PDB file of C-alpha atoms in Angstrom:
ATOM      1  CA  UNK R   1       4.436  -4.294 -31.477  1.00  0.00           C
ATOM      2  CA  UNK R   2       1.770  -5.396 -29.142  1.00  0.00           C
ATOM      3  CA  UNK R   3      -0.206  -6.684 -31.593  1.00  0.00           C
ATOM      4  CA  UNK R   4       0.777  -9.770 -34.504  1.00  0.00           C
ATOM      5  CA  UNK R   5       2.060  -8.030 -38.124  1.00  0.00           C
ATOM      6  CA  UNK R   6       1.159 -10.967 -40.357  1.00  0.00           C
ATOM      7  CA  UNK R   7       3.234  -8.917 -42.744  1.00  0.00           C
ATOM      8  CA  UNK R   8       6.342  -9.337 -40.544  1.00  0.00           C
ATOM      9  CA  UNK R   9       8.176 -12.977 -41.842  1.00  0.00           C
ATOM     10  CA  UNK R  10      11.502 -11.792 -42.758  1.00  0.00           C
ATOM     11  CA  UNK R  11      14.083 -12.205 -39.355  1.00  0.00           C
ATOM     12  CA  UNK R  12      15.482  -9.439 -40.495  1.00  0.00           C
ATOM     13  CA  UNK R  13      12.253  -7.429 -40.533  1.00  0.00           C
ATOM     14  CA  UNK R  14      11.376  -8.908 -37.053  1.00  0.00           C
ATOM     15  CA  UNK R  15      14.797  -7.611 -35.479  1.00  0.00           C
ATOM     16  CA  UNK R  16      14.332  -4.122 -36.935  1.00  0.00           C
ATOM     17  CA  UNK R  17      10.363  -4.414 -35.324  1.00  0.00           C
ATOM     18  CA  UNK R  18      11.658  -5.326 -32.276  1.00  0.00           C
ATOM     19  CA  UNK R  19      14.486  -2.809 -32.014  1.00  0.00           C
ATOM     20  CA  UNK R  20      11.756  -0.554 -33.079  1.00  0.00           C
ATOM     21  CA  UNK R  21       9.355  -1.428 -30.386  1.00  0.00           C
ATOM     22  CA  UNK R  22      12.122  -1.398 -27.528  1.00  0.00           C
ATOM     23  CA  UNK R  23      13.456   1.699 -28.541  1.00  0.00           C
ATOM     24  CA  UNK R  24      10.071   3.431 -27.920  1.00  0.00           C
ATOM     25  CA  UNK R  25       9.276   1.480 -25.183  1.00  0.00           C
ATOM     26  CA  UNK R  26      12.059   2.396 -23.230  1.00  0.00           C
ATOM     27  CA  UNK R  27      11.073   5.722 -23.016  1.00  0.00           C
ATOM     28  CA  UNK R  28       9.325   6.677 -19.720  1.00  0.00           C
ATOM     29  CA  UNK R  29       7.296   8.881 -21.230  1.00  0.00           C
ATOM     30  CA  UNK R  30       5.750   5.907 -23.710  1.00  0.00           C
ATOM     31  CA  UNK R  31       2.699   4.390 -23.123  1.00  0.00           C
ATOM     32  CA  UNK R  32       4.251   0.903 -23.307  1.00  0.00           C
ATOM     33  CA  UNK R  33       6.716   1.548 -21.126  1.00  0.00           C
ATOM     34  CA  UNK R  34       4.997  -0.116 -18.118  1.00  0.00           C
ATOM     35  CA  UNK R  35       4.451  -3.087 -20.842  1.00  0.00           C
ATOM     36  CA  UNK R  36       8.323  -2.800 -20.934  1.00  0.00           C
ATOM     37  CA  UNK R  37       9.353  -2.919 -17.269  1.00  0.00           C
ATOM     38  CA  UNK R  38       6.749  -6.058 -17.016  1.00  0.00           C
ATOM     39  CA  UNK R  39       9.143  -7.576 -19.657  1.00  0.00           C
ATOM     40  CA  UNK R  40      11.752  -7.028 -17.643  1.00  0.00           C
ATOM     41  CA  UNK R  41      10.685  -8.176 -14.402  1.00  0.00           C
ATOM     42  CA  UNK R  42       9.279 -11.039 -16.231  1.00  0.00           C
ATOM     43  CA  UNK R  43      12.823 -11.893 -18.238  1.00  0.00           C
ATOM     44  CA  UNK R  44      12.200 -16.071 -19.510  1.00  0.00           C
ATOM     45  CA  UNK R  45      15.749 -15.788 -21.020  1.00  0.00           C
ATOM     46  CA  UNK R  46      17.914 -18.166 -19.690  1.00  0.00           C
ATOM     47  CA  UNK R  47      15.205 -20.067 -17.920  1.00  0.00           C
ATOM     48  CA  UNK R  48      14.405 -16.728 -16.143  1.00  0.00           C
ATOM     49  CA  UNK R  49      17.470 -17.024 -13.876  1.00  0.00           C
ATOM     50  CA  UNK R  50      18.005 -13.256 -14.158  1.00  0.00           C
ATOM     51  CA  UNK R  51      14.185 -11.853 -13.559  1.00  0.00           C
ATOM     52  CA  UNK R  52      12.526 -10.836 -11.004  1.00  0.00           C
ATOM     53  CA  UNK R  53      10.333 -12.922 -11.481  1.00  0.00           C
ATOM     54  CA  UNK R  54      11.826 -16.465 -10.630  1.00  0.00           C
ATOM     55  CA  UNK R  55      12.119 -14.938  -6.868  1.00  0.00           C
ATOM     56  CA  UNK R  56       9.022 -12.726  -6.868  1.00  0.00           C
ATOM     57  CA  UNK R  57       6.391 -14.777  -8.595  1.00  0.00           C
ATOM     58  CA  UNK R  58       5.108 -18.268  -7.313  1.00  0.00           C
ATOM     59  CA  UNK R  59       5.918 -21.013  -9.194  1.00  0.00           C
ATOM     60  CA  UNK R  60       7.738 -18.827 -11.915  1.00  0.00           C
ATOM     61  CA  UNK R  61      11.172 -20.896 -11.953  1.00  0.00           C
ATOM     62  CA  UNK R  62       9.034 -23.991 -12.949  1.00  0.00           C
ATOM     63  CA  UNK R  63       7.001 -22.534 -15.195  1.00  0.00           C
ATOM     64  CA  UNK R  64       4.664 -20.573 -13.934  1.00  0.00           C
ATOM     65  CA  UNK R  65       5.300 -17.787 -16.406  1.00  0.00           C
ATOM     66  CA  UNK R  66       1.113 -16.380 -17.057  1.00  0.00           C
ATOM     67  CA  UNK R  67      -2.107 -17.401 -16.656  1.00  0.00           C
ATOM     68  CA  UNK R  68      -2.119 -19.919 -19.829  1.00  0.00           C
ATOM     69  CA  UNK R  69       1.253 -21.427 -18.350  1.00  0.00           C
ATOM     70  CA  UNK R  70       0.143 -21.626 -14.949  1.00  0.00           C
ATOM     71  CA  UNK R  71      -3.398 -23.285 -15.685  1.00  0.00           C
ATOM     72  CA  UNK R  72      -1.612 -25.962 -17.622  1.00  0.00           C
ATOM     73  CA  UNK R  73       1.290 -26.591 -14.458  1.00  0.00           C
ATOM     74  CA  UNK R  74      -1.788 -27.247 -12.215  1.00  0.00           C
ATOM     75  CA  UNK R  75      -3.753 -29.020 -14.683  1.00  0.00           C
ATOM     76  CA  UNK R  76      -0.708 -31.747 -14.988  1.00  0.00           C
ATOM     77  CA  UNK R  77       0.246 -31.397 -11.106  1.00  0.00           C
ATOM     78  CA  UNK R  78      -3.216 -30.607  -9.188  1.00  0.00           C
ATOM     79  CA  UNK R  79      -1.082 -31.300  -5.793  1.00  0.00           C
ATOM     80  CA  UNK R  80       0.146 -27.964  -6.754  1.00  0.00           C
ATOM     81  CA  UNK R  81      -3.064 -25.929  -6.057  1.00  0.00           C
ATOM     82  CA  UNK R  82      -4.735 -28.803  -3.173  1.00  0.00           C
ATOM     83  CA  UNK R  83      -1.601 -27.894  -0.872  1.00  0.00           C
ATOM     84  CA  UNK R  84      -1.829 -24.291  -1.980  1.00  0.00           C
ATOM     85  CA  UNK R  85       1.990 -24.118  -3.303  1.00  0.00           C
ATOM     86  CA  UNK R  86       0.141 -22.660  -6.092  1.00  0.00           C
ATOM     87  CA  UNK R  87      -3.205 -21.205  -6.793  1.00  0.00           C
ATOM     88  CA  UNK R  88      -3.375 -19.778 -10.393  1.00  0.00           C
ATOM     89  CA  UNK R  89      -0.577 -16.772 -11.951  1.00  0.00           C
ATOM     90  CA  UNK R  90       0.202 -14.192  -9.413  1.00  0.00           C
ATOM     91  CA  UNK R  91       3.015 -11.698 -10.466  1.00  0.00           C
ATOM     92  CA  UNK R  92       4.901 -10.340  -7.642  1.00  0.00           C
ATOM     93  CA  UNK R  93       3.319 -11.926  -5.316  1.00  0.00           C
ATOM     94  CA  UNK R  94       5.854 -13.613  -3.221  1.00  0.00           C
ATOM     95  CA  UNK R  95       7.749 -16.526  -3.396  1.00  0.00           C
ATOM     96  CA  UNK R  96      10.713 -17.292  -2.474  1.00  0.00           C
ATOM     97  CA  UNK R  97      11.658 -13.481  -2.342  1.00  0.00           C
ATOM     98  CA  UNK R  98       9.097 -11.342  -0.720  1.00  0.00           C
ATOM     99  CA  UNK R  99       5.476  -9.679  -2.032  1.00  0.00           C
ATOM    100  CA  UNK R 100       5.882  -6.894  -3.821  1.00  0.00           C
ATOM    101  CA  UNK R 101       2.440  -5.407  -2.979  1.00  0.00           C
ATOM    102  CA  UNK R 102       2.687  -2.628  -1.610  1.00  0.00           C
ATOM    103  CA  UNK R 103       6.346  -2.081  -2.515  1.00  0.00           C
ATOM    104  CA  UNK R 104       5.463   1.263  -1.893  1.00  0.00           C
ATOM    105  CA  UNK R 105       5.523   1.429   1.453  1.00  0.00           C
ATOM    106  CA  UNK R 106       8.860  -0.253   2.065  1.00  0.00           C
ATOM    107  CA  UNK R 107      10.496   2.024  -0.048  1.00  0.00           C
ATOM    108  CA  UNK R 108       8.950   5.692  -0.100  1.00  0.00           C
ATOM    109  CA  UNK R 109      10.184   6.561  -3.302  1.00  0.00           C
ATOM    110  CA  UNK R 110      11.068   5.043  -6.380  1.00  0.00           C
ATOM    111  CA  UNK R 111      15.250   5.971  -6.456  1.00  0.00           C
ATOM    112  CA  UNK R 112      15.168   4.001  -2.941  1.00  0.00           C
ATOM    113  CA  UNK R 113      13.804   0.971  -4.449  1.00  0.00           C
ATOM    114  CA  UNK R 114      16.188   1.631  -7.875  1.00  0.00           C
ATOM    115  CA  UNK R 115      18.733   2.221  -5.453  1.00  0.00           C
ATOM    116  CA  UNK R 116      18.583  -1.639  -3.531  1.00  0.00           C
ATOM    117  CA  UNK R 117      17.753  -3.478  -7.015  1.00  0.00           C
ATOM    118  CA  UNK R 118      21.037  -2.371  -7.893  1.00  0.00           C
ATOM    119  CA  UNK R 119      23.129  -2.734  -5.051  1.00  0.00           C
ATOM    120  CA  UNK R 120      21.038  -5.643  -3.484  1.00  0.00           C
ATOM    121  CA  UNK R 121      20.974  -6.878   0.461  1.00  0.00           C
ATOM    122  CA  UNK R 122      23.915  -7.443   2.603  1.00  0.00           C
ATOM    123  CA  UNK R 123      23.405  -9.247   6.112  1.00  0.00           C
ATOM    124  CA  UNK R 124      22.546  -7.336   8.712  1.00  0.00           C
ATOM    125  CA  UNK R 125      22.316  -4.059   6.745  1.00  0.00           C
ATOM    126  CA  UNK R 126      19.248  -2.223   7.039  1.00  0.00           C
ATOM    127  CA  UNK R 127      17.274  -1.080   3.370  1.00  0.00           C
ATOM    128  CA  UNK R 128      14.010   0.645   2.659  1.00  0.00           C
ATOM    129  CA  UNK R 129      12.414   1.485   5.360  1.00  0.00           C
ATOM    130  CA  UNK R 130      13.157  -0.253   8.363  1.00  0.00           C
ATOM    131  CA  UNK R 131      14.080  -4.104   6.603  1.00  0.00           C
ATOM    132  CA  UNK R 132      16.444  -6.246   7.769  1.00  0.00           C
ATOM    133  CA  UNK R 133      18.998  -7.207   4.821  1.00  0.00           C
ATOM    134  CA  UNK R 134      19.403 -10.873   4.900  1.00  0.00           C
ATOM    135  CA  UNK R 135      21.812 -10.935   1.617  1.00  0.00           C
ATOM    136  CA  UNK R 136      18.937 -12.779  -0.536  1.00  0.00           C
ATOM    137  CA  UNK R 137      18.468 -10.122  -2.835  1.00  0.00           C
ATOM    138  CA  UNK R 138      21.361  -9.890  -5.334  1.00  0.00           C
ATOM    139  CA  UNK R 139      22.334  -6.289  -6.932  1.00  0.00           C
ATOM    140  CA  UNK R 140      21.399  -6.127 -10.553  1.00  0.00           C
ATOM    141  CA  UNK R 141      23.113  -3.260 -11.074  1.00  0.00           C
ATOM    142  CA  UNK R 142      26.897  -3.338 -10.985  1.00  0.00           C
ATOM    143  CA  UNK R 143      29.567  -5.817 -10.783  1.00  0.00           C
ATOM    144  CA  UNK R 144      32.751  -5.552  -8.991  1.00  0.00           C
ATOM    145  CA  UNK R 145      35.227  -4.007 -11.334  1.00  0.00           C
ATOM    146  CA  UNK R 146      38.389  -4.625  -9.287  1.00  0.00           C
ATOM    147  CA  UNK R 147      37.872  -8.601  -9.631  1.00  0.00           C
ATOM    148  CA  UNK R 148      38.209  -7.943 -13.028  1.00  0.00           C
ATOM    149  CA  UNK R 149      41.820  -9.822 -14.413  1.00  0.00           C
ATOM    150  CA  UNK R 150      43.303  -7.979 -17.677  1.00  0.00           C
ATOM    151  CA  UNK R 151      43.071 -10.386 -20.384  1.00  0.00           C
ATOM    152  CA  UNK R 152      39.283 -12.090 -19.227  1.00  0.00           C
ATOM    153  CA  UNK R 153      35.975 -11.651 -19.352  1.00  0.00           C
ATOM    154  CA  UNK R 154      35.200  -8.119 -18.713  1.00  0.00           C
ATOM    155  CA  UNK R 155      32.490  -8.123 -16.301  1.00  0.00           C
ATOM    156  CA  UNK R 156      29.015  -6.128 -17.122  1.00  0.00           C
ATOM    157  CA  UNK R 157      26.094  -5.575 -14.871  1.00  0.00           C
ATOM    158  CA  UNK R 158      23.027  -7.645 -15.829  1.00  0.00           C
ATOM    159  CA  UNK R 159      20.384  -4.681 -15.614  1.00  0.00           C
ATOM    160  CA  UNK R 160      21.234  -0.632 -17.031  1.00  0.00           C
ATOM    161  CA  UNK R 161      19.618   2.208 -14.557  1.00  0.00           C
ATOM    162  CA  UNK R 162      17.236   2.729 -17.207  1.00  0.00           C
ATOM    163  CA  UNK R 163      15.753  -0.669 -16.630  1.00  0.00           C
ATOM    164  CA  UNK R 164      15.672  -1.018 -13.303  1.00  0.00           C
ATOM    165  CA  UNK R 165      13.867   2.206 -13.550  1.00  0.00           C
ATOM    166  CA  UNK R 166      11.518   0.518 -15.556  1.00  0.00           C
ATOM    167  CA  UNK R 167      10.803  -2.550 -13.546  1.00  0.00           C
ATOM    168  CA  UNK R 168      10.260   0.153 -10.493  1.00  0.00           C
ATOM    169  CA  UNK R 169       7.569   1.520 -12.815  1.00  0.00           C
ATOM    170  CA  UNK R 170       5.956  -1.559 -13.515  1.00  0.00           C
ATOM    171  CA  UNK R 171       6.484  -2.852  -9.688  1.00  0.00           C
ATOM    172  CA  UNK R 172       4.816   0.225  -8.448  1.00  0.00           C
ATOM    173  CA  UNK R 173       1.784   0.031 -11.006  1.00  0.00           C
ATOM    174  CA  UNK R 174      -1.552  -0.679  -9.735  1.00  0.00           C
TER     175      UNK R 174
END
């Protein structure tokens, strides 16, 4: 699915492609699966409120969603790249959450950095290896049951373990 089936036009079709395409993808073992944790990281649904993205990636929550994106945002608003707020697409590279270069060596294994995306920061409780949790980071990974009232909304977490695993992956790819 990383290339355009001119021979997909039925929705129908599309969905079952799709499904197709995720269900392989998924799979850590696939060679798309970096390609999947990147989609992940890089959610645009709902205005990319829950990616990793909008905190992670420079200029991402207005837009600056790729290269093509990006080049058009500072071709309309050049103050943009003259007062360096924004230089061209940079994935992961820091915003108003922290760089993830060298995510590596904060966490010194991949569960470690699973395990924080889905619990997130607290204030004043250490993560990683030797950081400061300032609360900033939300957890992606659970919700607290026990707010739960019978009869409501039953409350889901926003990201499975599989695909935090997954946006680990891609995080940690050179």
């Amino acid at each position: 699915m990383t290339e355009r089936d001119s021979g997909l036009t039925d929705s129908a079709d599309i969905a079952v492609a799709v499904d197709a395409w995720l269900a392989q993808a998924a799979d850590p073992t696939s060679s798309d699966y970096l390609a999947y944790g990147g989609l992940l990281f890089n959610n645009p649904a709902a205005q990319g409120a829950n990616s990793c993205a909008r905190c992670h990636t420079p200029g991402f929550s207005y837009g600056a969603s790729s290269n093509t994106a990006t080049a058009q945002l500072i071709s309309e608003w050049p103050l943009l790249a003259e007062t360096g707020i924004l230089t061209g697409y940079q994935p992961g590279a820091g915003h108003v959450g922290p760089s993830l270069a060298g995510v590596e060596t904060h966490f010194s294994t991949p569960a470690s950095q699973e395990d924080f995306i889905r619990s997130g920061s607290e204030v004043g409780v250490g993560y990683g290896n030797a950081r400061a949790g300032t609360g900033g980071m939300p957890g992606f990974g659970g919700r607290v049951d026990d707010l739960d009232v019978i009869g409501t909304v039953v409350r889901s977490r926003i990201l499975t373990p599989e695909q935090i695993a997954a946006i680990v992956a891609y995080e940690r790819s050179p």
